[in-house]
């Protein structure tokens, strides 16, 4: 009996030691959890102060700009009219062409206009914006030097190139313009044909320099449609764009 009591007492002491260890470990786990939680909170707080973080920011104030766009559809049998479209400039690119694309994609898919390169190379998006013939892809909605101009409340008016027949909306009929350009045979021509055995025409640097100032024309027709003489005599007068060639 004495030996059994000794063993029971030893087991009790071992059990007490284990419980004490478990309690100590639990306290360590709780302390570690609290420490990690505090560190995580601090990290989150620090991250929210950094630029480019995913922290929630208050919504930006809307910058609404209105565009009045010339509309005419020959199939609708109605007179031309202006449609007004509002755009939040915070969600739009900087160019007039960005605004037109946004309107077509999000508000009115029937809006028709030409576009292609978006780099001022093709001349497709030529139109009249606030009374000036220009390319929509190169025309800023607001001047980079005056950010208040776009939100002044004044609507931007967009028309097709003036004094040309309109196919639909902002698309003018360029048939006469291109026919005039074709009529002048706008390619290099030689006075004499190739000599016997000649493989190609050689061009000197001096001859090449003669083309500077002429070949850069992208045939957007902005200059021709801004010329009063071309307005009244487009069937006879070739216009500045074609004459330059």
JSON list of C-alpha atoms in Angstrom, two decimals:
[
{"chain": "A", "resi": 1, "resn": "UNK", "atom": "CA", "xyz": [0.00, 0.00, 0.00]},
{"chain": "A", "resi": 2, "resn": "UNK", "atom": "CA", "xyz": [2.81, 2.44, 0.76]},
{"chain": "A", "resi": 3, "resn": "UNK", "atom": "CA", "xyz": [4.45, 1.79, -2.64]},
{"chain": "A", "resi": 4, "resn": "UNK", "atom": "CA", "xyz": [1.05, 2.24, -4.37]},
{"chain": "A", "resi": 5, "resn": "UNK", "atom": "CA", "xyz": [0.49, 5.57, -2.59]},
{"chain": "A", "resi": 6, "resn": "UNK", "atom": "CA", "xyz": [3.95, 6.72, -3.66]},
{"chain": "A", "resi": 7, "resn": "UNK", "atom": "CA", "xyz": [3.22, 5.88, -7.29]},
{"chain": "A", "resi": 8, "resn": "UNK", "atom": "CA", "xyz": [-0.17, 7.60, -7.16]},
{"chain": "A", "resi": 9, "resn": "UNK", "atom": "CA", "xyz": [1.42, 10.71, -5.66]},
{"chain": "A", "resi": 10, "resn": "UNK", "atom": "CA", "xyz": [4.12, 10.70, -8.36]},
{"chain": "A", "resi": 11, "resn": "UNK", "atom": "CA", "xyz": [1.46, 10.40, -11.09]},
{"chain": "A", "resi": 12, "resn": "UNK", "atom": "CA", "xyz": [-0.48, 13.28, -9.55]},
{"chain": "A", "resi": 13, "resn": "UNK", "atom": "CA", "xyz": [2.66, 15.44, -9.48]},
{"chain": "A", "resi": 14, "resn": "UNK", "atom": "CA", "xyz": [3.40, 14.55, -13.14]},
{"chain": "A", "resi": 15, "resn": "UNK", "atom": "CA", "xyz": [-0.17, 15.39, -14.12]},
{"chain": "A", "resi": 16, "resn": "UNK", "atom": "CA", "xyz": [0.06, 18.71, -12.27]},
{"chain": "A", "resi": 17, "resn": "UNK", "atom": "CA", "xyz": [3.34, 19.50, -14.08]},
{"chain": "A", "resi": 18, "resn": "UNK", "atom": "CA", "xyz": [1.74, 18.69, -17.47]},
{"chain": "A", "resi": 19, "resn": "UNK", "atom": "CA", "xyz": [-1.29, 20.86, -16.73]},
{"chain": "A", "resi": 20, "resn": "UNK", "atom": "CA", "xyz": [1.03, 23.67, -15.66]},
{"chain": "A", "resi": 21, "resn": "UNK", "atom": "CA", "xyz": [2.97, 23.28, -18.93]},
{"chain": "A", "resi": 22, "resn": "UNK", "atom": "CA", "xyz": [-0.23, 23.30, -20.95]},
{"chain": "A", "resi": 23, "resn": "UNK", "atom": "CA", "xyz": [-1.42, 26.42, -19.16]},
{"chain": "A", "resi": 24, "resn": "UNK", "atom": "CA", "xyz": [1.92, 28.11, -19.77]},
{"chain": "A", "resi": 25, "resn": "UNK", "atom": "CA", "xyz": [1.83, 27.13, -23.46]},
{"chain": "A", "resi": 26, "resn": "UNK", "atom": "CA", "xyz": [-1.71, 28.48, -23.76]},
{"chain": "A", "resi": 27, "resn": "UNK", "atom": "CA", "xyz": [-0.61, 31.80, -22.32]},
{"chain": "A", "resi": 28, "resn": "UNK", "atom": "CA", "xyz": [2.29, 31.89, -24.78]},
{"chain": "A", "resi": 29, "resn": "UNK", "atom": "CA", "xyz": [-0.08, 31.16, -27.69]},
{"chain": "A", "resi": 30, "resn": "UNK", "atom": "CA", "xyz": [-2.47, 33.88, -26.57]},
{"chain": "A", "resi": 31, "resn": "UNK", "atom": "CA", "xyz": [0.37, 36.35, -26.16]},
{"chain": "A", "resi": 32, "resn": "UNK", "atom": "CA", "xyz": [1.74, 35.45, -29.62]},
{"chain": "A", "resi": 33, "resn": "UNK", "atom": "CA", "xyz": [-1.72, 35.77, -31.18]},
{"chain": "A", "resi": 34, "resn": "UNK", "atom": "CA", "xyz": [-2.22, 39.20, -29.64]},
{"chain": "A", "resi": 35, "resn": "UNK", "atom": "CA", "xyz": [1.24, 40.27, -30.79]},
{"chain": "A", "resi": 36, "resn": "UNK", "atom": "CA", "xyz": [0.54, 39.16, -34.37]},
{"chain": "A", "resi": 37, "resn": "UNK", "atom": "CA", "xyz": [-2.83, 40.87, -34.31]},
{"chain": "A", "resi": 38, "resn": "UNK", "atom": "CA", "xyz": [-1.28, 44.12, -33.13]},
{"chain": "A", "resi": 39, "resn": "UNK", "atom": "CA", "xyz": [1.46, 43.85, -35.75]},
{"chain": "A", "resi": 40, "resn": "UNK", "atom": "CA", "xyz": [-1.10, 43.12, -38.46]},
{"chain": "A", "resi": 41, "resn": "UNK", "atom": "CA", "xyz": [-3.16, 46.10, -37.43]},
{"chain": "A", "resi": 42, "resn": "UNK", "atom": "CA", "xyz": [-0.10, 48.30, -37.47]},
{"chain": "A", "resi": 43, "resn": "UNK", "atom": "CA", "xyz": [0.88, 46.98, -40.90]},
{"chain": "A", "resi": 44, "resn": "UNK", "atom": "CA", "xyz": [-2.61, 47.61, -42.23]},
{"chain": "A", "resi": 45, "resn": "UNK", "atom": "CA", "xyz": [-2.61, 51.12, -40.81]},
{"chain": "A", "resi": 46, "resn": "UNK", "atom": "CA", "xyz": [0.81, 51.85, -42.27]},
{"chain": "A", "resi": 47, "resn": "UNK", "atom": "CA", "xyz": [-0.20, 50.43, -45.66]},
{"chain": "A", "resi": 48, "resn": "UNK", "atom": "CA", "xyz": [-3.30, 52.60, -45.75]},
{"chain": "A", "resi": 49, "resn": "UNK", "atom": "CA", "xyz": [-1.06, 55.65, -45.49]},
{"chain": "A", "resi": 50, "resn": "UNK", "atom": "CA", "xyz": [1.13, 54.64, -48.42]},
{"chain": "A", "resi": 51, "resn": "UNK", "atom": "CA", "xyz": [0.55, 55.96, -51.96]},
{"chain": "A", "resi": 52, "resn": "UNK", "atom": "CA", "xyz": [-1.01, 53.37, -54.24]},
{"chain": "A", "resi": 53, "resn": "UNK", "atom": "CA", "xyz": [-2.47, 51.27, -51.41]},
{"chain": "A", "resi": 54, "resn": "UNK", "atom": "CA", "xyz": [-5.81, 49.52, -51.68]},
{"chain": "A", "resi": 55, "resn": "UNK", "atom": "CA", "xyz": [-7.30, 51.51, -48.83]},
{"chain": "A", "resi": 56, "resn": "UNK", "atom": "CA", "xyz": [-10.75, 52.96, -49.39]},
{"chain": "A", "resi": 57, "resn": "UNK", "atom": "CA", "xyz": [-10.63, 56.61, -50.46]},
{"chain": "A", "resi": 58, "resn": "UNK", "atom": "CA", "xyz": [-13.51, 59.05, -50.55]},
{"chain": "A", "resi": 59, "resn": "UNK", "atom": "CA", "xyz": [-15.15, 59.30, -54.00]},
{"chain": "A", "resi": 60, "resn": "UNK", "atom": "CA", "xyz": [-13.82, 61.97, -56.34]},
{"chain": "A", "resi": 61, "resn": "UNK", "atom": "CA", "xyz": [-16.01, 64.90, -57.21]},
{"chain": "A", "resi": 62, "resn": "UNK", "atom": "CA", "xyz": [-17.62, 64.48, -60.62]},
{"chain": "A", "resi": 63, "resn": "UNK", "atom": "CA", "xyz": [-16.33, 66.70, -63.43]},
{"chain": "A", "resi": 64, "resn": "UNK", "atom": "CA", "xyz": [-19.26, 66.70, -65.84]},
{"chain": "A", "resi": 65, "resn": "UNK", "atom": "CA", "xyz": [-18.64, 68.01, -69.35]},
{"chain": "A", "resi": 66, "resn": "UNK", "atom": "CA", "xyz": [-21.40, 68.30, -71.97]},
{"chain": "A", "resi": 67, "resn": "UNK", "atom": "CA", "xyz": [-20.94, 67.59, -75.67]},
{"chain": "A", "resi": 68, "resn": "UNK", "atom": "CA", "xyz": [-23.42, 68.75, -78.31]},
{"chain": "A", "resi": 69, "resn": "UNK", "atom": "CA", "xyz": [-22.96, 66.55, -81.36]},
{"chain": "A", "resi": 70, "resn": "UNK", "atom": "CA", "xyz": [-24.43, 66.96, -84.84]},
{"chain": "A", "resi": 71, "resn": "UNK", "atom": "CA", "xyz": [-26.76, 64.10, -85.70]},
{"chain": "A", "resi": 72, "resn": "UNK", "atom": "CA", "xyz": [-28.37, 63.18, -89.01]},
{"chain": "A", "resi": 73, "resn": "UNK", "atom": "CA", "xyz": [-29.48, 59.82, -90.32]},
{"chain": "A", "resi": 74, "resn": "UNK", "atom": "CA", "xyz": [-30.77, 59.77, -93.92]},
{"chain": "A", "resi": 75, "resn": "UNK", "atom": "CA", "xyz": [-32.92, 56.75, -93.14]},
{"chain": "A", "resi": 76, "resn": "UNK", "atom": "CA", "xyz": [-34.86, 58.56, -90.39]},
{"chain": "A", "resi": 77, "resn": "UNK", "atom": "CA", "xyz": [-36.31, 61.26, -92.70]},
{"chain": "A", "resi": 78, "resn": "UNK", "atom": "CA", "xyz": [-35.80, 64.08, -90.23]},
{"chain": "A", "resi": 79, "resn": "UNK", "atom": "CA", "xyz": [-33.82, 67.28, -90.17]},
{"chain": "A", "resi": 80, "resn": "UNK", "atom": "CA", "xyz": [-30.35, 67.42, -88.60]},
{"chain": "A", "resi": 81, "resn": "UNK", "atom": "CA", "xyz": [-30.27, 68.12, -84.87]},
{"chain": "A", "resi": 82, "resn": "UNK", "atom": "CA", "xyz": [-27.86, 68.34, -81.94]},
{"chain": "A", "resi": 83, "resn": "UNK", "atom": "CA", "xyz": [-27.77, 65.67, -79.24]},
{"chain": "A", "resi": 84, "resn": "UNK", "atom": "CA", "xyz": [-26.31, 66.50, -75.83]},
{"chain": "A", "resi": 85, "resn": "UNK", "atom": "CA", "xyz": [-24.23, 63.94, -73.94]},
{"chain": "A", "resi": 86, "resn": "UNK", "atom": "CA", "xyz": [-22.76, 64.36, -70.42]},
{"chain": "A", "resi": 87, "resn": "UNK", "atom": "CA", "xyz": [-19.40, 62.79, -69.57]},
{"chain": "A", "resi": 88, "resn": "UNK", "atom": "CA", "xyz": [-17.51, 62.59, -66.29]},
{"chain": "A", "resi": 89, "resn": "UNK", "atom": "CA", "xyz": [-13.99, 63.62, -67.25]},
{"chain": "A", "resi": 90, "resn": "UNK", "atom": "CA", "xyz": [-12.60, 61.60, -64.33]},
{"chain": "A", "resi": 91, "resn": "UNK", "atom": "CA", "xyz": [-13.51, 58.46, -66.28]},
{"chain": "A", "resi": 92, "resn": "UNK", "atom": "CA", "xyz": [-12.52, 59.62, -69.76]},
{"chain": "A", "resi": 93, "resn": "UNK", "atom": "CA", "xyz": [-9.32, 60.03, -71.74]},
{"chain": "A", "resi": 94, "resn": "UNK", "atom": "CA", "xyz": [-7.94, 63.50, -72.49]},
{"chain": "A", "resi": 95, "resn": "UNK", "atom": "CA", "xyz": [-8.79, 63.72, -76.20]},
{"chain": "A", "resi": 96, "resn": "UNK", "atom": "CA", "xyz": [-12.02, 64.53, -78.03]},
{"chain": "A", "resi": 97, "resn": "UNK", "atom": "CA", "xyz": [-11.83, 61.15, -79.74]},
{"chain": "A", "resi": 98, "resn": "UNK", "atom": "CA", "xyz": [-11.81, 59.49, -76.30]},
{"chain": "A", "resi": 99, "resn": "UNK", "atom": "CA", "xyz": [-15.05, 61.29, -75.50]},
{"chain": "A", "resi": 100, "resn": "UNK", "atom": "CA", "xyz": [-16.67, 60.24, -78.78]},
{"chain": "A", "resi": 101, "resn": "UNK", "atom": "CA", "xyz": [-15.68, 56.61, -78.28]},
{"chain": "A", "resi": 102, "resn": "UNK", "atom": "CA", "xyz": [-16.97, 56.69, -74.70]},
{"chain": "A", "resi": 103, "resn": "UNK", "atom": "CA", "xyz": [-20.31, 58.13, -75.84]},
{"chain": "A", "resi": 104, "resn": "UNK", "atom": "CA", "xyz": [-20.66, 55.48, -78.55]},
{"chain": "A", "resi": 105, "resn": "UNK", "atom": "CA", "xyz": [-19.70, 52.63, -76.21]},
{"chain": "A", "resi": 106, "resn": "UNK", "atom": "CA", "xyz": [-21.72, 53.66, -73.16]},
{"chain": "A", "resi": 107, "resn": "UNK", "atom": "CA", "xyz": [-24.53, 56.01, -74.19]},
{"chain": "A", "resi": 108, "resn": "UNK", "atom": "CA", "xyz": [-25.46, 55.90, -77.88]},
{"chain": "A", "resi": 109, "resn": "UNK", "atom": "CA", "xyz": [-24.18, 53.11, -80.14]},
{"chain": "A", "resi": 110, "resn": "UNK", "atom": "CA", "xyz": [-25.84, 54.76, -83.17]},
{"chain": "A", "resi": 111, "resn": "UNK", "atom": "CA", "xyz": [-23.38, 57.67, -83.11]},
{"chain": "A", "resi": 112, "resn": "UNK", "atom": "CA", "xyz": [-21.32, 57.47, -86.30]},
{"chain": "A", "resi": 113, "resn": "UNK", "atom": "CA", "xyz": [-17.85, 58.89, -86.99]},
{"chain": "A", "resi": 114, "resn": "UNK", "atom": "CA", "xyz": [-14.60, 57.86, -88.64]},
{"chain": "A", "resi": 115, "resn": "UNK", "atom": "CA", "xyz": [-11.47, 56.92, -86.73]},
{"chain": "A", "resi": 116, "resn": "UNK", "atom": "CA", "xyz": [-8.43, 54.73, -87.24]},
{"chain": "A", "resi": 117, "resn": "UNK", "atom": "CA", "xyz": [-4.89, 55.38, -86.03]},
{"chain": "A", "resi": 118, "resn": "UNK", "atom": "CA", "xyz": [-5.53, 57.72, -83.04]},
{"chain": "A", "resi": 119, "resn": "UNK", "atom": "CA", "xyz": [-2.06, 59.21, -83.70]},
{"chain": "A", "resi": 120, "resn": "UNK", "atom": "CA", "xyz": [-2.76, 62.07, -86.15]},
{"chain": "A", "resi": 121, "resn": "UNK", "atom": "CA", "xyz": [-1.44, 60.05, -89.09]},
{"chain": "A", "resi": 122, "resn": "UNK", "atom": "CA", "xyz": [-4.46, 58.78, -91.03]},
{"chain": "A", "resi": 123, "resn": "UNK", "atom": "CA", "xyz": [-6.67, 61.91, -90.97]},
{"chain": "A", "resi": 124, "resn": "UNK", "atom": "CA", "xyz": [-9.85, 59.84, -90.55]},
{"chain": "A", "resi": 125, "resn": "UNK", "atom": "CA", "xyz": [-11.23, 61.66, -87.50]},
{"chain": "A", "resi": 126, "resn": "UNK", "atom": "CA", "xyz": [-11.19, 65.15, -89.05]},
{"chain": "A", "resi": 127, "resn": "UNK", "atom": "CA", "xyz": [-14.19, 67.19, -87.89]},
{"chain": "A", "resi": 128, "resn": "UNK", "atom": "CA", "xyz": [-15.21, 70.66, -86.75]},
{"chain": "A", "resi": 129, "resn": "UNK", "atom": "CA", "xyz": [-14.88, 71.11, -82.98]},
{"chain": "A", "resi": 130, "resn": "UNK", "atom": "CA", "xyz": [-16.01, 74.40, -81.46]},
{"chain": "A", "resi": 131, "resn": "UNK", "atom": "CA", "xyz": [-15.74, 76.09, -84.86]},
{"chain": "A", "resi": 132, "resn": "UNK", "atom": "CA", "xyz": [-12.26, 74.82, -85.74]},
{"chain": "A", "resi": 133, "resn": "UNK", "atom": "CA", "xyz": [-11.41, 72.08, -88.22]},
{"chain": "A", "resi": 134, "resn": "UNK", "atom": "CA", "xyz": [-9.12, 69.63, -86.46]},
{"chain": "A", "resi": 135, "resn": "UNK", "atom": "CA", "xyz": [-8.40, 65.98, -85.73]},
{"chain": "A", "resi": 136, "resn": "UNK", "atom": "CA", "xyz": [-10.37, 64.60, -82.79]},
{"chain": "A", "resi": 137, "resn": "UNK", "atom": "CA", "xyz": [-7.45, 62.39, -81.76]},
{"chain": "A", "resi": 138, "resn": "UNK", "atom": "CA", "xyz": [-5.15, 65.42, -81.36]},
{"chain": "A", "resi": 139, "resn": "UNK", "atom": "CA", "xyz": [-7.67, 67.85, -79.86]},
{"chain": "A", "resi": 140, "resn": "UNK", "atom": "CA", "xyz": [-7.72, 68.04, -76.05]},
{"chain": "A", "resi": 141, "resn": "UNK", "atom": "CA", "xyz": [-11.05, 68.11, -74.24]},
{"chain": "A", "resi": 142, "resn": "UNK", "atom": "CA", "xyz": [-9.51, 70.66, -71.90]},
{"chain": "A", "resi": 143, "resn": "UNK", "atom": "CA", "xyz": [-6.34, 72.63, -72.32]},
{"chain": "A", "resi": 144, "resn": "UNK", "atom": "CA", "xyz": [-3.44, 71.09, -70.35]},
{"chain": "A", "resi": 145, "resn": "UNK", "atom": "CA", "xyz": [-2.72, 74.60, -69.02]},
{"chain": "A", "resi": 146, "resn": "UNK", "atom": "CA", "xyz": [-6.30, 75.33, -67.97]},
{"chain": "A", "resi": 147, "resn": "UNK", "atom": "CA", "xyz": [-8.01, 72.49, -66.12]},
{"chain": "A", "resi": 148, "resn": "UNK", "atom": "CA", "xyz": [-11.00, 74.68, -65.24]},
{"chain": "A", "resi": 149, "resn": "UNK", "atom": "CA", "xyz": [-12.05, 75.24, -68.86]},
{"chain": "A", "resi": 150, "resn": "UNK", "atom": "CA", "xyz": [-13.72, 71.83, -69.25]},
{"chain": "A", "resi": 151, "resn": "UNK", "atom": "CA", "xyz": [-15.89, 72.18, -66.17]},
{"chain": "A", "resi": 152, "resn": "UNK", "atom": "CA", "xyz": [-16.93, 75.77, -66.86]},
{"chain": "A", "resi": 153, "resn": "UNK", "atom": "CA", "xyz": [-20.41, 74.62, -67.95]},
{"chain": "A", "resi": 154, "resn": "UNK", "atom": "CA", "xyz": [-19.96, 75.49, -71.62]},
{"chain": "A", "resi": 155, "resn": "UNK", "atom": "CA", "xyz": [-20.80, 72.57, -73.91]},
{"chain": "A", "resi": 156, "resn": "UNK", "atom": "CA", "xyz": [-18.42, 71.54, -76.68]},
{"chain": "A", "resi": 157, "resn": "UNK", "atom": "CA", "xyz": [-20.06, 71.52, -80.12]},
{"chain": "A", "resi": 158, "resn": "UNK", "atom": "CA", "xyz": [-18.93, 68.91, -82.64]},
{"chain": "A", "resi": 159, "resn": "UNK", "atom": "CA", "xyz": [-19.90, 69.01, -86.32]},
{"chain": "A", "resi": 160, "resn": "UNK", "atom": "CA", "xyz": [-18.70, 67.23, -89.46]},
{"chain": "A", "resi": 161, "resn": "UNK", "atom": "CA", "xyz": [-16.28, 69.09, -91.76]},
{"chain": "A", "resi": 162, "resn": "UNK", "atom": "CA", "xyz": [-18.13, 72.15, -93.13]},
{"chain": "A", "resi": 163, "resn": "UNK", "atom": "CA", "xyz": [-19.56, 72.61, -96.62]},
{"chain": "A", "resi": 164, "resn": "UNK", "atom": "CA", "xyz": [-19.42, 68.95, -97.54]},
{"chain": "A", "resi": 165, "resn": "UNK", "atom": "CA", "xyz": [-22.22, 66.50, -98.13]},
{"chain": "A", "resi": 166, "resn": "UNK", "atom": "CA", "xyz": [-22.87, 64.41, -95.03]},
{"chain": "A", "resi": 167, "resn": "UNK", "atom": "CA", "xyz": [-23.30, 60.65, -95.22]},
{"chain": "A", "resi": 168, "resn": "UNK", "atom": "CA", "xyz": [-24.34, 60.26, -91.58]},
{"chain": "A", "resi": 169, "resn": "UNK", "atom": "CA", "xyz": [-23.68, 62.16, -88.34]},
{"chain": "A", "resi": 170, "resn": "UNK", "atom": "CA", "xyz": [-19.99, 63.16, -88.33]},
{"chain": "A", "resi": 171, "resn": "UNK", "atom": "CA", "xyz": [-19.09, 61.33, -91.56]},
{"chain": "A", "resi": 172, "resn": "UNK", "atom": "CA", "xyz": [-18.67, 63.64, -94.59]},
{"chain": "A", "resi": 173, "resn": "UNK", "atom": "CA", "xyz": [-18.62, 62.46, -98.19]},
{"chain": "A", "resi": 174, "resn": "UNK", "atom": "CA", "xyz": [-14.95, 62.64, -99.24]},
{"chain": "A", "resi": 175, "resn": "UNK", "atom": "CA", "xyz": [-15.60, 61.38, -102.77]},
{"chain": "A", "resi": 176, "resn": "UNK", "atom": "CA", "xyz": [-15.13, 64.73, -104.54]},
{"chain": "A", "resi": 177, "resn": "UNK", "atom": "CA", "xyz": [-12.01, 65.52, -102.48]},
{"chain": "A", "resi": 178, "resn": "UNK", "atom": "CA", "xyz": [-10.33, 62.21, -103.36]},
{"chain": "A", "resi": 179, "resn": "UNK", "atom": "CA", "xyz": [-11.37, 62.50, -107.02]},
{"chain": "A", "resi": 180, "resn": "UNK", "atom": "CA", "xyz": [-9.69, 65.90, -107.21]},
{"chain": "A", "resi": 181, "resn": "UNK", "atom": "CA", "xyz": [-6.56, 64.42, -105.64]},
{"chain": "A", "resi": 182, "resn": "UNK", "atom": "CA", "xyz": [-6.54, 61.56, -108.16]},
{"chain": "A", "resi": 183, "resn": "UNK", "atom": "CA", "xyz": [-6.95, 64.01, -111.05]},
{"chain": "A", "resi": 184, "resn": "UNK", "atom": "CA", "xyz": [-3.53, 65.61, -110.49]},
{"chain": "A", "resi": 185, "resn": "UNK", "atom": "CA", "xyz": [-1.76, 62.22, -110.67]},
{"chain": "A", "resi": 186, "resn": "UNK", "atom": "CA", "xyz": [0.01, 62.69, -107.30]},
{"chain": "A", "resi": 187, "resn": "UNK", "atom": "CA", "xyz": [3.04, 60.49, -107.85]},
{"chain": "A", "resi": 188, "resn": "UNK", "atom": "CA", "xyz": [6.59, 61.07, -109.02]},
{"chain": "A", "resi": 189, "resn": "UNK", "atom": "CA", "xyz": [6.95, 61.11, -112.79]},
{"chain": "A", "resi": 190, "resn": "UNK", "atom": "CA", "xyz": [10.05, 61.29, -114.97]},
{"chain": "A", "resi": 191, "resn": "UNK", "atom": "CA", "xyz": [10.52, 63.34, -118.11]},
{"chain": "A", "resi": 192, "resn": "UNK", "atom": "CA", "xyz": [12.26, 60.47, -119.81]},
{"chain": "A", "resi": 193, "resn": "UNK", "atom": "CA", "xyz": [11.61, 56.76, -119.51]},
{"chain": "A", "resi": 194, "resn": "UNK", "atom": "CA", "xyz": [14.12, 54.19, -118.34]},
{"chain": "A", "resi": 195, "resn": "UNK", "atom": "CA", "xyz": [17.22, 53.70, -120.44]},
{"chain": "A", "resi": 196, "resn": "UNK", "atom": "CA", "xyz": [18.14, 50.26, -121.71]},
{"chain": "A", "resi": 197, "resn": "UNK", "atom": "CA", "xyz": [19.30, 48.00, -118.89]},
{"chain": "A", "resi": 198, "resn": "UNK", "atom": "CA", "xyz": [18.25, 50.44, -116.15]},
{"chain": "A", "resi": 199, "resn": "UNK", "atom": "CA", "xyz": [16.88, 48.61, -113.10]},
{"chain": "A", "resi": 200, "resn": "UNK", "atom": "CA", "xyz": [15.66, 51.49, -110.96]},
{"chain": "A", "resi": 201, "resn": "UNK", "atom": "CA", "xyz": [15.50, 55.24, -110.71]},
{"chain": "A", "resi": 202, "resn": "UNK", "atom": "CA", "xyz": [18.16, 56.73, -108.48]},
{"chain": "A", "resi": 203, "resn": "UNK", "atom": "CA", "xyz": [17.27, 59.77, -106.41]},
{"chain": "A", "resi": 204, "resn": "UNK", "atom": "CA", "xyz": [19.85, 62.23, -105.14]},
{"chain": "A", "resi": 205, "resn": "UNK", "atom": "CA", "xyz": [19.65, 63.84, -101.72]},
{"chain": "A", "resi": 206, "resn": "UNK", "atom": "CA", "xyz": [18.96, 67.16, -103.41]},
{"chain": "A", "resi": 207, "resn": "UNK", "atom": "CA", "xyz": [15.98, 65.75, -105.30]},
{"chain": "A", "resi": 208, "resn": "UNK", "atom": "CA", "xyz": [14.70, 64.09, -102.15]},
{"chain": "A", "resi": 209, "resn": "UNK", "atom": "CA", "xyz": [14.87, 67.40, -100.28]},
{"chain": "A", "resi": 210, "resn": "UNK", "atom": "CA", "xyz": [12.47, 68.95, -102.83]},
{"chain": "A", "resi": 211, "resn": "UNK", "atom": "CA", "xyz": [9.67, 66.79, -101.41]},
{"chain": "A", "resi": 212, "resn": "UNK", "atom": "CA", "xyz": [9.97, 68.17, -97.89]},
{"chain": "A", "resi": 213, "resn": "UNK", "atom": "CA", "xyz": [6.90, 70.14, -96.91]},
{"chain": "A", "resi": 214, "resn": "UNK", "atom": "CA", "xyz": [4.60, 68.34, -99.36]},
{"chain": "A", "resi": 215, "resn": "UNK", "atom": "CA", "xyz": [4.60, 64.63, -98.64]},
{"chain": "A", "resi": 216, "resn": "UNK", "atom": "CA", "xyz": [3.67, 65.18, -94.96]},
{"chain": "A", "resi": 217, "resn": "UNK", "atom": "CA", "xyz": [0.04, 66.00, -95.89]},
{"chain": "A", "resi": 218, "resn": "UNK", "atom": "CA", "xyz": [-2.28, 63.30, -94.49]},
{"chain": "A", "resi": 219, "resn": "UNK", "atom": "CA", "xyz": [-5.25, 64.36, -96.66]},
{"chain": "A", "resi": 220, "resn": "UNK", "atom": "CA", "xyz": [-7.56, 65.04, -93.73]},
{"chain": "A", "resi": 221, "resn": "UNK", "atom": "CA", "xyz": [-9.19, 67.90, -95.73]},
{"chain": "A", "resi": 222, "resn": "UNK", "atom": "CA", "xyz": [-9.17, 70.24, -92.73]},
{"chain": "A", "resi": 223, "resn": "UNK", "atom": "CA", "xyz": [-7.49, 73.02, -94.71]},
{"chain": "A", "resi": 224, "resn": "UNK", "atom": "CA", "xyz": [-9.62, 72.63, -97.85]},
{"chain": "A", "resi": 225, "resn": "UNK", "atom": "CA", "xyz": [-12.91, 72.65, -95.95]},
{"chain": "A", "resi": 226, "resn": "UNK", "atom": "CA", "xyz": [-11.81, 75.79, -94.09]},
{"chain": "A", "resi": 227, "resn": "UNK", "atom": "CA", "xyz": [-11.24, 77.66, -97.37]},
{"chain": "A", "resi": 228, "resn": "UNK", "atom": "CA", "xyz": [-14.16, 79.89, -98.51]},
{"chain": "A", "resi": 229, "resn": "UNK", "atom": "CA", "xyz": [-13.15, 79.55, -102.17]},
{"chain": "A", "resi": 230, "resn": "UNK", "atom": "CA", "xyz": [-13.42, 75.79, -101.83]},
{"chain": "A", "resi": 231, "resn": "UNK", "atom": "CA", "xyz": [-16.84, 76.12, -100.18]},
{"chain": "A", "resi": 232, "resn": "UNK", "atom": "CA", "xyz": [-18.40, 77.90, -103.14]},
{"chain": "A", "resi": 233, "resn": "UNK", "atom": "CA", "xyz": [-16.46, 76.29, -106.00]},
{"chain": "A", "resi": 234, "resn": "UNK", "atom": "CA", "xyz": [-15.63, 72.76, -104.87]},
{"chain": "A", "resi": 235, "resn": "UNK", "atom": "CA", "xyz": [-16.51, 71.45, -108.33]},
{"chain": "A", "resi": 236, "resn": "UNK", "atom": "CA", "xyz": [-13.92, 73.72, -110.00]},
{"chain": "A", "resi": 237, "resn": "UNK", "atom": "CA", "xyz": [-11.36, 74.77, -107.41]},
{"chain": "A", "resi": 238, "resn": "UNK", "atom": "CA", "xyz": [-9.06, 71.97, -106.27]},
{"chain": "A", "resi": 239, "resn": "UNK", "atom": "CA", "xyz": [-8.41, 73.43, -102.84]},
{"chain": "A", "resi": 240, "resn": "UNK", "atom": "CA", "xyz": [-5.18, 73.93, -100.87]},
{"chain": "A", "resi": 241, "resn": "UNK", "atom": "CA", "xyz": [-4.62, 70.27, -99.92]},
{"chain": "A", "resi": 242, "resn": "UNK", "atom": "CA", "xyz": [-4.63, 69.09, -103.54]},
{"chain": "A", "resi": 243, "resn": "UNK", "atom": "CA", "xyz": [-2.79, 72.12, -104.93]},
{"chain": "A", "resi": 244, "resn": "UNK", "atom": "CA", "xyz": [0.05, 71.58, -102.47]},
{"chain": "A", "resi": 245, "resn": "UNK", "atom": "CA", "xyz": [0.72, 68.24, -104.16]}
]
